[in-house]
CSV table of C-alpha atoms and ligand atoms in Angstrom, one decimal:
chain,number,residue,atom,x,y,z
M,19,UNK,CA,-87.5,-80.4,0.5
M,20,UNK,CA,-87.0,-83.7,1.6
M,21,UNK,CA,-83.9,-85.9,0.9
M,22,UNK,CA,-83.0,-89.6,0.8
M,23,UNK,CA,-79.6,-91.5,0.8
M,24,UNK,CA,-78.4,-92.9,-2.4
M,25,UNK,CA,-77.6,-95.9,-0.3
M,26,UNK,CA,-81.1,-96.2,1.4
M,27,UNK,CA,-84.1,-94.9,-0.2
M,28,UNK,CA,-85.9,-95.1,3.3
M,29,UNK,CA,-83.9,-92.3,4.6
M,30,UNK,CA,-86.0,-89.1,4.7
M,31,UNK,CA,-84.5,-86.0,6.1
M,32,UNK,CA,-85.1,-82.2,5.9
M,33,UNK,CA,-82.8,-79.9,4.0
M,34,UNK,CA,-81.5,-78.5,7.3
M,35,UNK,CA,-80.3,-81.9,8.5
M,36,UNK,CA,-78.6,-82.8,5.0
M,37,UNK,CA,-76.8,-79.5,5.0
M,38,UNK,CA,-75.4,-79.7,8.6
M,39,UNK,CA,-74.6,-83.3,8.4
M,40,UNK,CA,-73.1,-83.3,4.7
M,41,UNK,CA,-73.2,-87.1,4.7
M,42,UNK,CA,-75.8,-89.7,5.7
M,43,UNK,CA,-74.5,-92.3,8.4
M,44,UNK,CA,-74.6,-95.0,5.7
M,45,UNK,CA,-72.2,-93.2,3.7
M,46,UNK,CA,-74.4,-92.5,0.7
M,47,UNK,CA,-75.2,-89.1,-0.8
M,48,UNK,CA,-78.1,-87.0,0.0
M,49,UNK,CA,-80.5,-86.5,-3.0
M,50,UNK,CA,-83.6,-84.5,-3.3
M,51,UNK,CA,-86.7,-87.0,-2.9
M,52,UNK,CA,-88.6,-85.1,-5.5
M,53,UNK,CA,-87.1,-82.4,-8.0
M,54,UNK,CA,-89.7,-79.7,-8.8
M,55,UNK,CA,-90.1,-78.5,-12.4
M,56,UNK,CA,-90.2,-74.9,-13.0
M,57,UNK,CA,-93.7,-73.8,-14.0
M,58,UNK,CA,-94.9,-72.1,-17.3
M,59,UNK,CA,-94.7,-68.6,-15.7
M,60,UNK,CA,-91.0,-69.1,-15.3
M,61,UNK,CA,-90.4,-70.1,-18.7
M,62,UNK,CA,-92.4,-67.1,-20.1
M,63,UNK,CA,-90.2,-64.8,-18.4
M,64,UNK,CA,-86.8,-66.4,-17.8
M,65,UNK,CA,-84.9,-64.8,-20.6
M,66,UNK,CA,-85.7,-61.4,-19.4
M,67,UNK,CA,-85.2,-61.6,-15.7
M,68,UNK,CA,-82.1,-60.0,-14.1
M,69,UNK,CA,-79.7,-62.7,-12.9
M,70,UNK,CA,-80.5,-62.4,-9.2
M,71,UNK,CA,-84.3,-62.8,-9.8
M,72,UNK,CA,-83.6,-65.9,-12.0
M,73,UNK,CA,-81.5,-67.3,-9.3
M,74,UNK,CA,-83.9,-66.5,-6.4
M,75,UNK,CA,-86.7,-68.3,-8.5
M,76,UNK,CA,-84.7,-71.4,-9.4
M,77,UNK,CA,-83.3,-72.0,-5.9
M,78,UNK,CA,-86.6,-71.1,-4.1
M,79,UNK,CA,-88.4,-73.5,-6.4
M,80,UNK,CA,-85.8,-76.3,-5.4
M,81,UNK,CA,-85.9,-75.6,-1.7
M,82,UNK,CA,-89.7,-75.6,-1.5
M,83,UNK,CA,-89.9,-73.4,1.5
M,84,UNK,CA,-86.9,-74.9,3.5
M,85,UNK,CA,-85.8,-71.2,4.1
M,86,UNK,CA,-88.2,-68.4,4.0
M,87,UNK,CA,-88.3,-66.5,0.7
M,88,UNK,CA,-87.0,-63.1,1.9
M,89,UNK,CA,-84.0,-64.7,3.8
M,90,UNK,CA,-83.3,-67.0,0.9
M,91,UNK,CA,-83.1,-63.9,-1.4
M,92,UNK,CA,-80.5,-62.3,0.8
M,93,UNK,CA,-78.6,-65.5,0.9
M,94,UNK,CA,-78.5,-66.0,-2.9
M,95,UNK,CA,-77.6,-62.3,-3.7
M,96,UNK,CA,-75.2,-62.3,-1.0
M,97,UNK,CA,-73.4,-65.5,-2.1
M,98,UNK,CA,-73.4,-64.8,-5.8
M,99,UNK,CA,-72.2,-61.4,-6.0
M,100,UNK,CA,-69.9,-61.7,-9.1
M,101,UNK,CA,-70.5,-62.0,-12.8
M,102,UNK,CA,-70.5,-65.1,-15.1
M,103,UNK,CA,-69.7,-63.7,-18.5
M,104,UNK,CA,-69.7,-65.8,-21.8
M,105,UNK,CA,-66.8,-65.1,-24.2
M,106,UNK,CA,-67.3,-66.1,-27.8
M,107,UNK,CA,-64.3,-67.7,-29.3
M,108,UNK,CA,-66.2,-68.1,-32.5
M,109,UNK,CA,-69.6,-68.7,-34.0
M,110,UNK,CA,-69.9,-72.1,-32.5
M,111,UNK,CA,-67.8,-72.3,-29.4
M,112,UNK,CA,-68.2,-70.2,-26.2
M,113,UNK,CA,-66.6,-70.0,-22.9
M,114,UNK,CA,-68.4,-69.5,-19.7
M,115,UNK,CA,-66.2,-67.9,-17.2
M,116,UNK,CA,-66.9,-69.2,-13.7
M,117,UNK,CA,-63.7,-67.7,-12.1
M,118,UNK,CA,-64.8,-64.3,-11.2
M,119,UNK,CA,-65.3,-65.2,-7.4
M,120,UNK,CA,-62.9,-64.5,-4.7
M,121,UNK,CA,-60.8,-67.7,-5.0
M,122,UNK,CA,-60.9,-67.7,-8.8
M,123,UNK,CA,-62.7,-71.1,-9.4
M,124,UNK,CA,-66.2,-72.2,-9.8
M,125,UNK,CA,-66.2,-73.8,-6.4
M,126,UNK,CA,-66.9,-70.2,-4.9
M,127,UNK,CA,-70.5,-70.6,-6.0
M,128,UNK,CA,-71.2,-73.7,-4.2
M,129,UNK,CA,-69.1,-72.8,-1.1
M,130,UNK,CA,-70.3,-69.4,-0.7
M,131,UNK,CA,-74.1,-70.4,-0.6
M,132,UNK,CA,-73.3,-73.5,1.6
M,133,UNK,CA,-71.7,-71.0,4.1
M,134,UNK,CA,-74.7,-68.7,4.2
M,135,UNK,CA,-77.2,-71.5,4.3
M,136,UNK,CA,-75.4,-73.2,7.3
M,137,UNK,CA,-75.2,-69.9,9.2
M,138,UNK,CA,-78.9,-69.5,8.7
M,139,UNK,CA,-79.6,-72.8,10.1
M,140,UNK,CA,-77.3,-72.2,13.0
M,141,UNK,CA,-78.9,-68.8,13.8
M,142,UNK,CA,-80.6,-69.7,17.1
M,143,UNK,CA,-77.5,-71.4,18.5
M,144,UNK,CA,-75.4,-69.7,21.3
M,145,UNK,CA,-72.4,-70.9,19.7
M,146,UNK,CA,-71.1,-70.1,16.3
M,147,UNK,CA,-70.7,-73.0,13.9
M,148,UNK,CA,-67.2,-74.1,13.8
M,149,UNK,CA,-66.1,-75.4,10.4
M,150,UNK,CA,-63.2,-77.7,10.9
M,151,UNK,CA,-61.1,-78.5,7.6
M,152,UNK,CA,-58.0,-80.1,6.7
M,153,UNK,CA,-56.5,-78.9,3.4
M,154,UNK,CA,-53.6,-79.9,1.1
M,155,UNK,CA,-54.1,-76.5,-0.6
M,156,UNK,CA,-57.0,-75.4,-2.6
M,157,UNK,CA,-60.0,-76.5,-0.9
M,158,UNK,CA,-59.4,-75.1,2.3
M,159,UNK,CA,-58.7,-71.6,0.8
M,160,UNK,CA,-62.2,-71.8,-0.9
M,161,UNK,CA,-64.1,-72.7,2.3
M,162,UNK,CA,-62.2,-70.1,4.3
M,163,UNK,CA,-63.2,-67.4,1.8
M,164,UNK,CA,-66.8,-68.6,1.5
M,165,UNK,CA,-67.2,-68.5,5.6
M,166,UNK,CA,-65.1,-65.2,6.0
M,167,UNK,CA,-67.3,-62.6,7.4
M,168,UNK,CA,-70.3,-64.6,7.7
M,169,UNK,CA,-71.6,-64.1,11.1
M,170,UNK,CA,-72.4,-67.0,13.4
M,171,UNK,CA,-69.6,-69.0,11.8
M,172,UNK,CA,-65.9,-69.5,12.0
M,173,UNK,CA,-63.3,-71.5,10.3
M,174,UNK,CA,-60.6,-73.6,11.6
M,175,UNK,CA,-58.1,-74.9,9.0
M,176,UNK,CA,-55.4,-77.4,9.4
M,177,UNK,CA,-52.6,-77.4,6.8
M,178,UNK,CA,-49.3,-79.3,6.6
M,179,UNK,CA,-46.5,-76.8,7.3
M,180,UNK,CA,-44.2,-76.2,4.3
M,181,UNK,CA,-46.3,-78.4,2.1
M,182,UNK,CA,-48.7,-75.8,0.3
M,183,UNK,CA,-47.6,-73.3,-2.1
M,184,UNK,CA,-46.8,-69.6,-0.9
M,185,UNK,CA,-49.9,-68.3,-2.4
M,186,UNK,CA,-52.1,-70.9,-1.3
M,187,UNK,CA,-50.7,-70.4,2.4
M,188,UNK,CA,-51.6,-66.7,1.9
M,189,UNK,CA,-55.1,-67.7,1.0
M,190,UNK,CA,-55.3,-69.7,4.3
M,191,UNK,CA,-53.5,-67.5,6.7
M,192,UNK,CA,-54.0,-63.8,5.6
M,193,UNK,CA,-58.0,-63.6,6.1
M,194,UNK,CA,-58.1,-63.0,9.7
M,195,UNK,CA,-61.4,-62.4,11.3
M,196,UNK,CA,-63.4,-65.7,11.8
M,197,UNK,CA,-60.7,-67.8,10.1
M,198,UNK,CA,-58.1,-69.4,12.2
M,199,UNK,CA,-55.1,-71.3,10.4
M,200,UNK,CA,-53.4,-74.1,12.2
M,201,UNK,CA,-50.0,-75.0,10.7
M,202,UNK,CA,-49.3,-78.6,11.6
M,203,UNK,CA,-45.9,-80.0,11.8
M,204,UNK,CA,-46.7,-83.0,9.8
M,205,UNK,CA,-48.3,-84.2,6.5
M,206,UNK,CA,-51.8,-83.8,4.9
M,207,UNK,CA,-52.7,-87.2,6.3
M,208,UNK,CA,-51.8,-86.1,9.8
M,209,UNK,CA,-54.1,-83.0,9.4
M,210,UNK,CA,-56.9,-85.2,8.2
M,211,UNK,CA,-56.5,-87.8,10.9
M,212,UNK,CA,-56.7,-84.9,13.6
M,213,UNK,CA,-59.7,-83.5,12.1
M,214,UNK,CA,-61.5,-87.0,12.2
M,215,UNK,CA,-60.3,-87.5,15.8
M,216,UNK,CA,-61.9,-84.0,16.7
M,217,UNK,CA,-65.1,-85.0,15.1
M,218,UNK,CA,-65.2,-88.2,17.3
M,219,UNK,CA,-64.3,-86.5,20.4
M,220,UNK,CA,-67.5,-86.4,22.5
M,221,UNK,CA,-66.1,-83.7,24.8
M,222,UNK,CA,-65.3,-81.5,21.8
M,223,UNK,CA,-69.0,-82.0,20.4
M,224,UNK,CA,-70.3,-80.7,23.7
M,225,UNK,CA,-68.4,-77.4,23.7
M,226,UNK,CA,-68.0,-76.8,19.9
M,227,UNK,CA,-70.8,-76.7,17.1
M,228,UNK,CA,-68.5,-78.7,14.6
M,229,UNK,CA,-69.4,-79.2,11.0
M,230,UNK,CA,-67.1,-80.4,8.0
M,231,UNK,CA,-68.5,-78.4,5.2
M,232,UNK,CA,-67.8,-81.4,3.1
M,233,UNK,CA,-67.6,-81.0,-0.7
M,234,UNK,CA,-70.2,-83.3,-1.5
M,235,UNK,CA,-72.6,-81.4,0.7
M,236,UNK,CA,-76.0,-81.1,-1.4
M,237,UNK,CA,-76.1,-77.2,-0.8
M,238,UNK,CA,-73.2,-76.9,-3.0
M,239,UNK,CA,-74.9,-78.3,-6.0
M,240,UNK,CA,-78.0,-75.9,-5.8
M,241,UNK,CA,-76.3,-72.7,-6.7
M,242,UNK,CA,-74.0,-74.4,-9.3
M,243,UNK,CA,-77.3,-75.0,-11.3
M,244,UNK,CA,-77.6,-71.2,-11.7
M,245,UNK,CA,-75.1,-70.6,-14.5
M,246,UNK,CA,-76.3,-73.2,-16.6
M,247,UNK,CA,-79.8,-71.2,-16.7
M,248,UNK,CA,-77.9,-68.0,-17.1
M,249,UNK,CA,-75.8,-69.3,-20.1
M,250,UNK,CA,-78.7,-71.2,-21.8
M,251,UNK,CA,-81.1,-68.4,-21.9
M,252,UNK,CA,-78.5,-66.5,-24.1
M,253,UNK,CA,-79.0,-68.9,-26.9
M,254,UNK,CA,-82.0,-69.5,-29.1
M,255,UNK,CA,-81.1,-73.2,-29.7
M,256,UNK,CA,-80.4,-75.1,-26.5
M,257,UNK,CA,-76.7,-75.3,-26.1
M,258,UNK,CA,-74.1,-78.2,-25.7
M,259,UNK,CA,-72.4,-77.9,-22.4
M,260,UNK,CA,-69.0,-79.1,-22.0
M,261,UNK,CA,-67.8,-79.7,-18.3
M,262,UNK,CA,-64.3,-80.3,-17.2
M,263,UNK,CA,-64.9,-82.8,-14.5
M,264,UNK,CA,-63.3,-84.5,-11.6
M,265,UNK,CA,-65.8,-85.4,-8.8
M,266,UNK,CA,-68.6,-84.5,-11.2
M,267,UNK,CA,-70.4,-82.2,-8.8
M,268,UNK,CA,-70.6,-79.7,-11.6
M,269,UNK,CA,-72.1,-82.1,-13.9
M,270,UNK,CA,-74.5,-83.4,-11.4
M,271,UNK,CA,-75.7,-79.8,-10.9
M,272,UNK,CA,-76.6,-79.6,-14.7
M,273,UNK,CA,-78.5,-82.9,-14.4
M,274,UNK,CA,-80.5,-81.3,-11.5
M,275,UNK,CA,-81.1,-78.3,-13.7
M,276,UNK,CA,-82.5,-80.5,-16.5
M,277,UNK,CA,-84.7,-82.2,-14.2
M,278,UNK,CA,-86.1,-78.9,-13.3
M,279,UNK,CA,-87.0,-78.4,-17.0
M,280,UNK,CA,-83.8,-76.8,-18.4
M,281,UNK,CA,-83.4,-77.8,-22.0
M,282,UNK,CA,-79.8,-78.6,-23.1
M,283,UNK,CA,-78.6,-79.9,-26.6
M,284,UNK,CA,-76.2,-82.4,-24.9
M,285,UNK,CA,-73.8,-82.8,-21.9
M,286,UNK,CA,-70.2,-83.4,-22.6
M,287,UNK,CA,-67.9,-84.7,-19.7
M,288,UNK,CA,-64.3,-83.8,-20.2
M,289,UNK,CA,-61.5,-85.4,-18.1
M,290,UNK,CA,-57.9,-85.7,-18.1
M,291,UNK,CA,-56.4,-89.1,-18.0
M,292,UNK,CA,-58.3,-90.0,-14.8
M,293,UNK,CA,-61.2,-91.1,-17.1
M,294,UNK,CA,-63.3,-93.4,-15.1
M,295,UNK,CA,-66.4,-91.8,-16.2
M,296,UNK,CA,-65.6,-91.5,-19.8
M,297,UNK,CA,-64.8,-95.1,-19.9
M,298,UNK,CA,-68.1,-95.9,-18.2
M,299,UNK,CA,-70.1,-94.0,-20.8
M,300,UNK,CA,-68.2,-95.8,-23.6
M,301,UNK,CA,-68.1,-99.2,-22.3
M,302,UNK,CA,-70.8,-99.5,-19.2
M,303,UNK,CA,-67.9,-100.6,-17.0
M,304,UNK,CA,-67.3,-98.6,-13.9
M,305,UNK,CA,-63.9,-99.3,-12.6
M,306,UNK,CA,-62.7,-96.7,-10.1
M,307,UNK,CA,-58.9,-96.6,-9.6
M,308,UNK,CA,-56.2,-94.6,-7.8
M,309,UNK,CA,-55.8,-91.0,-9.4
M,310,UNK,CA,-52.9,-90.0,-11.4
M,311,UNK,CA,-51.3,-86.5,-11.1
M,312,UNK,CA,-51.9,-84.2,-14.1
M,313,UNK,CA,-51.7,-80.6,-15.3
M,314,UNK,CA,-55.5,-80.2,-14.5
M,315,UNK,CA,-54.9,-81.3,-10.8
M,316,UNK,CA,-58.4,-80.4,-9.6
M,317,UNK,CA,-59.7,-83.2,-11.9
M,318,UNK,CA,-57.3,-85.7,-10.7
M,319,UNK,CA,-60.0,-88.1,-9.2
M,320,UNK,CA,-60.1,-91.7,-9.5
M,321,UNK,CA,-63.3,-92.5,-7.8
M,322,UNK,CA,-65.7,-89.5,-8.4
M,323,UNK,CA,-67.8,-88.9,-5.4
M,324,UNK,CA,-70.9,-87.7,-7.3
M,325,UNK,CA,-71.1,-90.8,-9.6
M,326,UNK,CA,-73.7,-92.3,-7.2
M,327,UNK,CA,-75.9,-89.2,-7.7
M,328,UNK,CA,-75.4,-89.3,-11.3
M,329,UNK,CA,-76.5,-93.0,-11.5
M,330,UNK,CA,-79.4,-92.2,-9.3
M,331,UNK,CA,-80.7,-89.7,-11.7
M,332,UNK,CA,-80.6,-92.2,-14.5
M,333,UNK,CA,-82.2,-94.9,-12.6
M,334,UNK,CA,-79.0,-96.9,-12.5
M,335,UNK,CA,-79.5,-97.4,-16.4
M,336,UNK,CA,-76.2,-97.1,-18.2
M,337,UNK,CA,-77.8,-96.6,-21.6
M,338,UNK,CA,-80.0,-93.7,-20.3
M,339,UNK,CA,-76.9,-92.0,-19.0
M,340,UNK,CA,-74.7,-92.7,-22.2
M,341,UNK,CA,-77.7,-91.1,-24.4
M,342,UNK,CA,-77.5,-87.8,-22.4
M,343,UNK,CA,-73.9,-87.5,-21.6
M,344,UNK,CA,-70.8,-88.3,-23.7
M,345,UNK,CA,-67.2,-88.5,-22.3
M,346,UNK,CA,-63.9,-87.5,-23.7
M,347,UNK,CA,-60.5,-87.7,-22.1
M,348,UNK,CA,-57.0,-86.1,-22.9
M,349,UNK,CA,-53.6,-86.2,-21.5
M,350,UNK,CA,-51.2,-83.4,-20.5
M,351,UNK,CA,-49.3,-83.3,-23.9
M,352,UNK,CA,-52.9,-82.8,-25.5
M,353,UNK,CA,-53.7,-80.2,-22.9
M,354,UNK,CA,-50.5,-78.2,-23.5
M,355,UNK,CA,-51.3,-78.2,-27.4
M,356,UNK,CA,-54.8,-77.0,-26.7
M,357,UNK,CA,-53.7,-74.2,-24.6
M,358,UNK,CA,-51.2,-72.9,-27.3
M,359,UNK,CA,-54.0,-73.4,-30.0
M,360,UNK,CA,-56.6,-71.4,-28.1
M,361,UNK,CA,-54.1,-68.6,-27.4
M,362,UNK,CA,-52.8,-68.5,-31.1
M,363,UNK,CA,-56.1,-68.8,-32.8
M,364,UNK,CA,-58.4,-66.6,-30.6
M,365,UNK,CA,-55.9,-64.6,-28.4
M,366,UNK,CA,-57.6,-66.4,-25.3
M,367,UNK,CA,-55.7,-67.5,-22.3
M,368,UNK,CA,-57.3,-70.7,-20.8
M,369,UNK,CA,-56.3,-72.7,-17.6
M,370,UNK,CA,-55.4,-76.3,-18.0
M,371,UNK,CA,-58.9,-77.5,-16.8
M,372,UNK,CA,-60.6,-75.4,-19.5
M,373,UNK,CA,-58.3,-76.6,-22.1
M,374,UNK,CA,-59.3,-80.1,-21.5
M,375,UNK,CA,-63.0,-78.8,-22.1
M,376,UNK,CA,-61.9,-77.1,-25.3
M,377,UNK,CA,-60.4,-80.4,-26.7
M,378,UNK,CA,-63.8,-82.2,-25.8
M,379,UNK,CA,-65.8,-79.2,-27.5
M,380,UNK,CA,-63.6,-79.7,-30.8
M,381,UNK,CA,-64.3,-83.3,-30.7
M,382,UNK,CA,-67.9,-82.9,-30.3
M,383,UNK,CA,-68.1,-80.0,-33.0
M,384,UNK,CA,-66.4,-82.3,-35.4
M,385,UNK,CA,-69.4,-84.5,-35.1
M,386,UNK,CA,-72.1,-81.9,-34.8
M,387,UNK,CA,-70.8,-78.8,-36.5
M,388,UNK,CA,-74.3,-77.1,-36.3
M,389,UNK,CA,-74.3,-77.1,-32.6
M,390,UNK,CA,-73.4,-74.2,-30.2
M,391,UNK,CA,-71.0,-75.4,-27.5
M,392,UNK,CA,-70.5,-73.7,-24.2
M,393,UNK,CA,-67.2,-74.8,-22.4
M,394,UNK,CA,-67.2,-74.1,-18.6
M,395,UNK,CA,-63.9,-72.3,-17.8
M,396,UNK,CA,-63.6,-73.6,-14.2
M,397,UNK,CA,-60.6,-71.6,-12.9
M,398,UNK,CA,-58.5,-68.6,-13.7
M,399,UNK,CA,-55.3,-69.3,-15.7
M,400,UNK,CA,-53.5,-67.3,-13.0
M,401,UNK,CA,-54.0,-70.0,-10.6
M,402,UNK,CA,-51.6,-72.0,-12.7
M,403,UNK,CA,-48.8,-69.8,-13.4
M,404,UNK,CA,-46.0,-72.4,-14.1
M,405,UNK,CA,-48.0,-74.1,-17.0
M,406,UNK,CA,-49.2,-70.8,-18.5
M,407,UNK,CA,-45.8,-69.4,-18.4
M,408,UNK,CA,-44.0,-72.4,-19.8
M,409,UNK,CA,-46.5,-72.7,-22.8
M,410,UNK,CA,-47.6,-69.3,-23.6
M,411,UNK,CA,-44.9,-67.1,-22.1
M,412,UNK,CA,-44.8,-64.5,-19.3
M,413,UNK,CA,-46.9,-61.9,-21.2
M,414,UNK,CA,-50.0,-64.2,-21.1
M,415,UNK,CA,-50.0,-64.2,-17.3
M,416,UNK,CA,-52.3,-61.6,-15.7
M,417,UNK,CA,-52.8,-61.9,-12.0
M,418,UNK,CA,-56.0,-60.5,-11.0
M,419,UNK,CA,-56.0,-57.8,-8.3
M,420,UNK,CA,-57.8,-60.0,-5.6
M,421,UNK,CA,-55.0,-62.5,-5.9
M,422,UNK,CA,-52.0,-60.2,-6.2
M,423,UNK,CA,-53.1,-58.2,-3.0
M,424,UNK,CA,-52.7,-61.6,-1.0
M,425,UNK,CA,-49.0,-61.5,-1.5
M,426,UNK,CA,-48.6,-58.4,0.7
M,427,UNK,CA,-50.6,-59.5,3.5
M,428,UNK,CA,-49.0,-61.0,6.7
M,429,UNK,CA,-49.3,-64.7,7.3
M,430,UNK,CA,-51.0,-65.4,10.7
M,431,UNK,CA,-51.0,-69.1,11.7
M,432,UNK,CA,-50.9,-71.0,15.0
M,433,UNK,CA,-48.1,-73.8,14.9
M,434,UNK,CA,-49.3,-77.0,16.3
M,435,UNK,CA,-47.6,-80.6,16.6
M,436,UNK,CA,-49.2,-83.3,14.7
M,437,UNK,CA,-50.9,-84.7,17.8
M,438,UNK,CA,-54.8,-85.4,17.9
M,439,UNK,CA,-54.7,-84.4,21.7
M,440,UNK,CA,-53.3,-81.0,20.7
M,441,UNK,CA,-56.2,-80.1,18.3
M,442,UNK,CA,-58.7,-81.4,20.9
M,443,UNK,CA,-57.2,-79.4,23.6
M,444,UNK,CA,-57.0,-76.4,21.4
M,445,UNK,CA,-60.7,-76.6,20.6
M,446,UNK,CA,-61.5,-76.9,24.2
M,447,UNK,CA,-59.9,-73.8,25.1
M,448,UNK,CA,-61.1,-72.0,21.9
M,449,UNK,CA,-64.9,-73.1,21.6
M,450,UNK,CA,-65.7,-70.1,19.6
C,5,PLP,C1,-63.1,-78.9,-8.7
C,5,PLP,C2,-62.7,-78.4,-10.1
C,5,PLP,C3,-63.1,-79.1,-11.2
C,5,PLP,C4,-63.9,-80.4,-11.1
C,5,PLP,O1,-65.1,-80.2,-10.8
C,5,PLP,P1,-66.2,-81.5,-10.2
C,5,PLP,O2,-67.4,-80.6,-9.7
C,5,PLP,O3,-65.5,-82.0,-9.1
C,5,PLP,O4,-66.2,-82.3,-11.4
C,5,PLP,C5,-62.6,-78.7,-12.4
C,5,PLP,N1,-62.0,-77.6,-12.5
C,5,PLP,C6,-61.4,-76.9,-11.4
C,5,PLP,C7,-60.6,-75.8,-11.6
C,5,PLP,C8,-61.9,-77.3,-10.2
C,5,PLP,O5,-61.4,-76.6,-9.1
């Protein structure tokens, strides 16, 4: 598998380099030079394969030998060790639950696969790979869980003291093992600045094998294709996918899957009022702007990082993208109404991101009532207890065991001043 940069088509790197660097130096995004299509043999059998077999065939086809087959199988089966059930709301509207992983959000798919792929590429190194991340809450927890217990790696997380929720702090500090939490006496911006300084420090680079495990890493998108295959094969007619979107990684993964040959009815992008992409789809004007806070906060993105990849896949043609993808956006008031409607009508508790998807699904079905629509439920409602309790009442809130146990675990964190030199010195003394 070879990759180029969306800023420079001359760039030509192997999968290993794209994964370990995350970003090309020209600040573009890595994209596969050639997207392989799945062969007839695959399509004859795909509905009958067990999920892990399906997963291995798709990933192996995309990677084209970048990781040997038996090891790739281990990586895929170890990374995706939780189910992706489809729940039917009614005859035309389905929910694809992507929150059965350890941090209760779909990002577990991408992060867990990336962690194992990075460990594989670092296997011959004497030093473990150090994943250095700054977090304001959720992303750090997902990365920490993804690398937890992955041998040959460790995670060092910086978080701003007193500025993350209690449960989020537990997700960062209670894991132990190869996860170290640094509690910084400062803001999230301080944490980010310190991480940047460490990456630029040449002495640290000499002693530590640093990587950023950035969210736009190409390896994250590859396993995110899998649940689209898994869902689509349960329908006779290709379904319409409704994707609650922020940075549009999830939607980009579906575009990759369609390039491999997956047939879908249509693609619907659902956003909150941070609606840069729906506006582009409706008007051909792309105008990124600062994000606004909403109830569906994982989608509060004003300049979606995967937009360059989406454009690349449509050859920069607005019309081509607008033909395949439709965009809808909703505000918090509408989201609240949707949470209530889904609960009253179907007895199903959605999270605010899924609720935005539900609204877009209804909009699509009112135009095309014959379609089957699959809404991606990107997070477990228990991650948003305030909103769920406010709208649906306490009885609607069920906290899954894997979240509940965290509350009782002790917090272990190293306190640190918001000084670049302190982090650099700490890394020097703890190179592994
Ligand atoms: C990250 C996230 C999204 C947005 O996904 P993108 O791939 O960035 O579009 C939606 N919902 C939840 C719960 C998320 O965590």
